[in-house]
Amino acid sequence: QKEVEQNSGPLSVPEGAIASLNCTYSDRGSQSFFWYRQYSGKSPELIMFIYSNGDKEDGRFTAQLNKASQYVSLLIRDSQPSDSATYLCAPESNSGYALNFGKGTSLLVTP
Amino acid sequence: GAGVSQSPSNKVTEKGKDVELRCDPISGHTALYWYRQSLGQGLEFLIYFQGNSAPDKSGLPSDRFSAERTGGSVSTLTIQRTQQEDSAVYLCASSLEAVKNIQYFGAGTRLSVL
């Protein structure tokens, strides 16, 4: 099993601040990286994916990838209380379909 | 359907009983996946279906676990002789075959083995 490491948190940020969620992975063969958001008691939903080194922006979300450092992150700008959830990092596995999920980081955005 | 549907949403069973969990994927999605999420753990891959065949069963934790898919649609995950360590949320996901990594998840079945 390839390792995917995330700080479990909780990460607490005030409303309007930038939340930074980090993930490291061990499988150098991973080419695609996915961020899922999971509200308590709900199913994971895909919010971002990134294939290339650098930054990818989508609204308030920015995914950052550094394959050399085996590091992927998710930035959430102007954090809202509705962003409070667990964020799961999921590099693609070498199977090309199964995702290797980290345990997730719990984010709490306080009003 | 509009999304991935799983049933039951909750299942409580006694140790040693068999259980069946059902997944109805998004219409048109030929790829289907089962994952397990235990308390405090990440999602653990169990099995992948390409149509009705399962080319990858490597994640099934033991021979008590089996899965099938019929008609390229509904899938059933069966756990025989359940054990307390089987207690978890079982999540099903589906995707288009061409874009396997963009997976859509159902709400899951929470299994509690007493």
mmCIF file of C-alpha atoms in Angstrom:
data_model
loop_
_atom_site.group_PDB
_atom_site.id
_atom_site.type_symbol
_atom_site.label_atom_id
_atom_site.label_comp_id
_atom_site.label_asym_id
_atom_site.label_seq_id
_atom_site.Cartn_x
_atom_site.Cartn_y
_atom_site.Cartn_z
ATOM 1 C CA GLN A 1 0.000 0.000 0.000
ATOM 2 C CA LYS A 2 1.420 3.342 -1.048
ATOM 3 C CA GLU A 3 1.525 5.927 1.733
ATOM 4 C CA VAL A 4 -0.435 9.156 1.625
ATOM 5 C CA GLU A 5 0.133 11.414 4.591
ATOM 6 C CA GLN A 6 -2.124 14.211 5.743
ATOM 7 C CA ASN A 7 -2.257 16.068 9.027
ATOM 8 C CA SER A 8 -5.489 14.907 10.631
ATOM 9 C CA GLY A 9 -6.157 18.293 12.220
ATOM 10 C CA PRO A 10 -8.452 19.778 13.105
ATOM 11 C CA LEU A 11 -7.171 22.801 11.259
ATOM 12 C CA SER A 12 -9.020 25.813 12.558
ATOM 13 C CA VAL A 13 -9.080 29.055 10.569
ATOM 14 C CA PRO A 14 -11.211 32.174 10.962
ATOM 15 C CA GLU A 15 -13.770 33.047 8.335
ATOM 16 C CA GLY A 16 -12.185 34.926 5.443
ATOM 17 C CA ALA A 17 -8.707 33.501 6.003
ATOM 18 C CA ILE A 18 -6.734 31.177 3.739
ATOM 19 C CA ALA A 19 -6.816 27.508 4.676
ATOM 20 C CA SER A 20 -3.803 25.466 3.587
ATOM 21 C CA LEU A 21 -4.152 21.706 3.420
ATOM 22 C CA ASN A 22 -1.095 19.600 2.743
ATOM 23 C CA CYS A 23 -0.451 16.085 1.524
ATOM 24 C CA THR A 24 2.665 14.040 0.862
ATOM 25 C CA TYR A 25 2.748 10.779 -1.027
ATOM 26 C CA SER A 26 5.255 8.004 -1.448
ATOM 27 C CA ASP A 27 4.455 6.630 -4.903
ATOM 28 C CA ARG A 28 6.672 8.461 -7.386
ATOM 29 C CA GLY A 29 4.645 6.898 -10.179
ATOM 30 C CA SER A 30 1.502 8.844 -9.298
ATOM 31 C CA GLN A 31 0.630 11.227 -12.101
ATOM 32 C CA SER A 32 -2.786 12.521 -11.111
ATOM 33 C CA PHE A 33 -3.919 13.936 -7.799
ATOM 34 C CA PHE A 34 -7.410 14.487 -6.529
ATOM 35 C CA TRP A 35 -8.902 16.429 -3.647
ATOM 36 C CA TYR A 36 -12.200 15.272 -2.239
ATOM 37 C CA ARG A 37 -14.309 17.040 0.359
ATOM 38 C CA GLN A 38 -16.336 14.978 2.815
ATOM 39 C CA TYR A 39 -18.888 16.550 5.099
ATOM 40 C CA SER A 40 -19.606 14.654 8.288
ATOM 41 C CA GLY A 41 -21.775 11.647 7.555
ATOM 42 C CA LYS A 42 -21.745 12.314 3.832
ATOM 43 C CA SER A 43 -19.956 10.825 0.853
ATOM 44 C CA PRO A 44 -16.753 12.272 -0.605
ATOM 45 C CA GLU A 45 -17.176 14.715 -3.468
ATOM 46 C CA LEU A 46 -14.483 15.707 -5.919
ATOM 47 C CA ILE A 47 -13.495 19.362 -5.745
ATOM 48 C CA MET A 48 -10.167 19.586 -7.576
ATOM 49 C CA PHE A 49 -7.698 17.542 -9.542
ATOM 50 C CA ILE A 50 -4.238 18.350 -10.837
ATOM 51 C CA TYR A 51 -1.889 16.575 -13.213
ATOM 52 C CA SER A 52 0.958 19.011 -13.822
ATOM 53 C CA ASN A 53 3.500 20.617 -11.547
ATOM 54 C CA GLY A 54 2.523 24.085 -10.447
ATOM 55 C CA ASP A 55 -0.755 25.675 -9.502
ATOM 56 C CA LYS A 56 -4.285 25.116 -10.701
ATOM 57 C CA GLU A 57 -6.984 27.564 -9.676
ATOM 58 C CA ASP A 58 -10.726 27.034 -9.599
ATOM 59 C CA GLY A 59 -12.683 29.774 -7.892
ATOM 60 C CA ARG A 60 -11.602 30.005 -4.261
ATOM 61 C CA PHE A 61 -9.628 26.763 -4.531
ATOM 62 C CA THR A 62 -6.024 26.376 -5.684
ATOM 63 C CA ALA A 63 -4.292 23.025 -5.964
ATOM 64 C CA GLN A 64 -0.503 22.994 -5.949
ATOM 65 C CA LEU A 65 1.655 20.089 -7.072
ATOM 66 C CA ASN A 66 5.368 19.448 -6.722
ATOM 67 C CA LYS A 67 6.186 15.992 -8.018
ATOM 68 C CA ALA A 68 9.885 16.275 -7.188
ATOM 69 C CA SER A 69 9.012 16.823 -3.536
ATOM 70 C CA GLN A 70 6.043 14.434 -3.727
ATOM 71 C CA TYR A 71 3.846 17.105 -2.274
ATOM 72 C CA VAL A 72 0.386 18.325 -3.149
ATOM 73 C CA SER A 73 -1.621 20.996 -1.398
ATOM 74 C CA LEU A 74 -5.003 22.658 -1.478
ATOM 75 C CA LEU A 75 -5.505 26.314 -0.653
ATOM 76 C CA ILE A 76 -8.944 27.669 0.124
ATOM 77 C CA ARG A 77 -9.156 31.448 -0.063
ATOM 78 C CA ASP A 78 -11.798 33.486 1.759
ATOM 79 C CA SER A 79 -12.709 30.444 3.861
ATOM 80 C CA GLN A 80 -16.368 30.108 4.761
ATOM 81 C CA PRO A 81 -18.013 28.145 7.584
ATOM 82 C CA SER A 82 -19.556 25.978 4.848
ATOM 83 C CA ASP A 83 -16.022 24.853 3.950
ATOM 84 C CA SER A 84 -15.826 23.045 7.288
ATOM 85 C CA ALA A 85 -15.341 19.413 6.318
ATOM 86 C CA THR A 86 -12.692 16.736 5.970
ATOM 87 C CA TYR A 87 -10.490 17.091 2.911
ATOM 88 C CA LEU A 88 -9.121 13.900 1.414
ATOM 89 C CA CYS A 89 -6.019 13.806 -0.729
ATOM 90 C CA ALA A 90 -6.070 11.015 -3.298
ATOM 91 C CA PRO A 91 -3.177 10.319 -5.635
ATOM 92 C CA GLU A 92 -3.934 7.993 -8.466
ATOM 93 C CA SER A 93 -2.557 4.534 -7.825
ATOM 94 C CA ASN A 94 -0.436 2.681 -10.341
ATOM 95 C CA SER A 95 -3.539 0.711 -11.318
ATOM 96 C CA GLY A 96 -4.796 3.765 -13.169
ATOM 97 C CA TYR A 97 -8.195 3.640 -11.504
ATOM 98 C CA ALA A 98 -8.053 2.953 -7.775
ATOM 99 C CA LEU A 99 -7.363 6.019 -5.693
ATOM 100 C CA ASN A 100 -5.056 5.932 -2.686
ATOM 101 C CA PHE A 101 -6.819 8.071 -0.148
ATOM 102 C CA GLY A 102 -5.156 9.769 2.765
ATOM 103 C CA LYS A 103 -6.951 9.794 6.103
ATOM 104 C CA GLY A 104 -7.969 13.383 5.524
ATOM 105 C CA THR A 105 -7.570 16.720 7.244
ATOM 106 C CA SER A 106 -10.466 18.082 9.229
ATOM 107 C CA LEU A 107 -10.996 21.790 8.547
ATOM 108 C CA LEU A 108 -13.020 24.022 10.832
ATOM 109 C CA VAL A 109 -13.808 27.557 9.688
ATOM 110 C CA THR A 110 -14.983 29.664 12.580
ATOM 111 C CA PRO A 111 -17.320 32.665 12.079
ATOM 112 C CA GLY B 1 -30.341 7.772 -11.771
ATOM 113 C CA ALA B 2 -29.113 11.195 -10.796
ATOM 114 C CA GLY B 3 -26.389 9.877 -8.549
ATOM 115 C CA VAL B 4 -24.914 6.724 -7.089
ATOM 116 C CA SER B 5 -27.470 5.039 -4.890
ATOM 117 C CA GLN B 6 -26.588 2.637 -2.092
ATOM 118 C CA SER B 7 -28.784 0.550 0.124
ATOM 119 C CA PRO B 8 -29.313 0.035 2.928
ATOM 120 C CA SER B 9 -27.975 3.249 4.410
ATOM 121 C CA ASN B 10 -27.462 1.509 7.731
ATOM 122 C CA LYS B 11 -27.143 -2.166 8.565
ATOM 123 C CA VAL B 12 -26.779 -3.687 12.000
ATOM 124 C CA THR B 13 -26.026 -7.370 12.093
ATOM 125 C CA GLU B 14 -24.819 -10.015 14.478
ATOM 126 C CA LYS B 15 -21.384 -11.513 14.247
ATOM 127 C CA GLY B 16 -21.409 -14.538 11.976
ATOM 128 C CA LYS B 17 -24.335 -13.413 9.815
ATOM 129 C CA ASP B 18 -24.053 -12.713 6.090
ATOM 130 C CA VAL B 19 -24.854 -9.259 4.695
ATOM 131 C CA GLU B 20 -25.469 -7.891 1.210
ATOM 132 C CA LEU B 21 -24.816 -4.293 0.286
ATOM 133 C CA ARG B 22 -26.199 -2.853 -2.917
ATOM 134 C CA CYS B 23 -24.938 -0.168 -5.261
ATOM 135 C CA ASP B 24 -26.750 1.372 -8.222
ATOM 136 C CA PRO B 25 -24.279 3.496 -10.215
ATOM 137 C CA ILE B 26 -24.893 6.566 -12.302
ATOM 138 C CA SER B 27 -26.546 5.631 -15.554
ATOM 139 C CA GLY B 28 -23.956 5.190 -18.282
ATOM 140 C CA HIS B 29 -21.040 4.688 -15.908
ATOM 141 C CA THR B 30 -19.436 1.372 -16.810
ATOM 142 C CA ALA B 31 -16.727 1.519 -14.141
ATOM 143 C CA LEU B 32 -17.732 0.770 -10.554
ATOM 144 C CA TYR B 33 -15.684 0.678 -7.379
ATOM 145 C CA TRP B 34 -16.154 -0.399 -3.791
ATOM 146 C CA TYR B 35 -14.228 1.250 -0.948
ATOM 147 C CA ARG B 36 -14.334 0.817 2.787
ATOM 148 C CA GLN B 37 -13.916 3.618 5.316
ATOM 149 C CA SER B 38 -13.223 2.558 8.864
ATOM 150 C CA LEU B 39 -13.345 4.968 11.788
ATOM 151 C CA GLY B 40 -10.298 7.217 11.709
ATOM 152 C CA GLN B 41 -8.979 5.598 8.545
ATOM 153 C CA GLY B 42 -8.817 6.654 4.956
ATOM 154 C CA LEU B 43 -10.842 5.066 2.229
ATOM 155 C CA GLU B 44 -9.566 1.587 1.437
ATOM 156 C CA PHE B 45 -10.019 0.273 -2.117
ATOM 157 C CA LEU B 46 -11.779 -3.079 -2.291
ATOM 158 C CA ILE B 47 -12.696 -3.935 -5.883
ATOM 159 C CA TYR B 48 -13.110 -2.494 -9.368
ATOM 160 C CA PHE B 49 -15.630 -3.546 -11.995
ATOM 161 C CA GLN B 50 -15.237 -2.915 -15.698
ATOM 162 C CA GLY B 51 -18.704 -3.694 -16.933
ATOM 163 C CA ASN B 52 -19.670 -6.968 -15.296
ATOM 164 C CA SER B 53 -16.134 -8.250 -14.826
ATOM 165 C CA ALA B 54 -13.835 -7.527 -11.915
ATOM 166 C CA PRO B 55 -10.247 -7.313 -13.189
ATOM 167 C CA ASP B 56 -9.024 -6.190 -9.796
ATOM 168 C CA LYS B 57 -10.171 -7.880 -6.614
ATOM 169 C CA SER B 58 -6.888 -7.245 -4.849
ATOM 170 C CA GLY B 59 -8.380 -5.057 -2.157
ATOM 171 C CA LEU B 60 -10.866 -7.580 -0.831
ATOM 172 C CA PRO B 61 -9.644 -8.215 2.720
ATOM 173 C CA SER B 62 -10.515 -11.891 2.902
ATOM 174 C CA ASP B 63 -12.355 -14.675 1.118
ATOM 175 C CA ARG B 64 -15.424 -13.786 3.175
ATOM 176 C CA PHE B 65 -15.846 -10.781 0.873
ATOM 177 C CA SER B 66 -17.224 -11.139 -2.626
ATOM 178 C CA ALA B 67 -18.867 -8.860 -5.135
ATOM 179 C CA GLU B 68 -20.744 -9.180 -8.356
ATOM 180 C CA ARG B 69 -22.236 -6.905 -10.929
ATOM 181 C CA THR B 70 -25.027 -7.743 -13.315
ATOM 182 C CA GLY B 71 -26.252 -6.060 -16.464
ATOM 183 C CA GLY B 72 -23.397 -3.603 -16.285
ATOM 184 C CA SER B 73 -25.311 -1.758 -13.625
ATOM 185 C CA VAL B 74 -26.195 -2.831 -10.086
ATOM 186 C CA SER B 75 -23.463 -4.311 -7.914
ATOM 187 C CA THR B 76 -23.739 -6.308 -4.724
ATOM 188 C CA LEU B 77 -21.009 -6.630 -2.107
ATOM 189 C CA THR B 78 -21.490 -9.667 0.084
ATOM 190 C CA ILE B 79 -19.756 -10.268 3.386
ATOM 191 C CA GLN B 80 -20.112 -13.761 4.770
ATOM 192 C CA ARG B 81 -19.768 -14.668 8.439
ATOM 193 C CA THR B 82 -19.354 -11.050 9.456
ATOM 194 C CA GLN B 83 -16.803 -10.121 12.094
ATOM 195 C CA GLN B 84 -16.680 -7.050 14.307
ATOM 196 C CA GLU B 85 -13.692 -5.725 12.356
ATOM 197 C CA ASP B 86 -15.932 -5.561 9.281
ATOM 198 C CA SER B 87 -17.774 -2.646 10.885
ATOM 199 C CA ALA B 88 -17.208 0.350 8.631
ATOM 200 C CA VAL B 89 -18.846 2.525 6.029
ATOM 201 C CA TYR B 90 -18.858 0.820 2.641
ATOM 202 C CA LEU B 91 -18.782 3.309 -0.201
ATOM 203 C CA CYS B 92 -19.527 2.654 -3.820
ATOM 204 C CA ALA B 93 -18.346 4.913 -6.616
ATOM 205 C CA SER B 94 -18.810 4.941 -10.354
ATOM 206 C CA SER B 95 -17.144 6.643 -13.276
ATOM 207 C CA LEU B 96 -17.023 6.759 -17.018
ATOM 208 C CA GLU B 97 -14.634 4.150 -18.336
ATOM 209 C CA ALA B 98 -12.643 6.794 -20.161
ATOM 210 C CA VAL B 99 -12.161 8.932 -17.064
ATOM 211 C CA LYS B 100 -11.701 6.410 -14.293
ATOM 212 C CA ASN B 101 -10.211 8.775 -11.767
ATOM 213 C CA ILE B 102 -13.201 11.103 -11.751
ATOM 214 C CA GLN B 103 -15.253 8.995 -9.381
ATOM 215 C CA TYR B 104 -18.671 9.824 -7.982
ATOM 216 C CA PHE B 105 -19.518 8.365 -4.624
ATOM 217 C CA GLY B 106 -22.720 7.134 -3.113
ATOM 218 C CA ALA B 107 -23.745 8.001 0.432
ATOM 219 C CA GLY B 108 -22.464 4.677 1.711
ATOM 220 C CA THR B 109 -23.756 1.862 3.868
ATOM 221 C CA ARG B 110 -22.810 2.036 7.515
ATOM 222 C CA LEU B 111 -22.334 -1.553 8.692
ATOM 223 C CA SER B 112 -22.245 -2.336 12.382
ATOM 224 C CA VAL B 113 -21.413 -5.870 13.447
ATOM 225 C CA LEU B 114 -22.366 -6.590 17.038
#
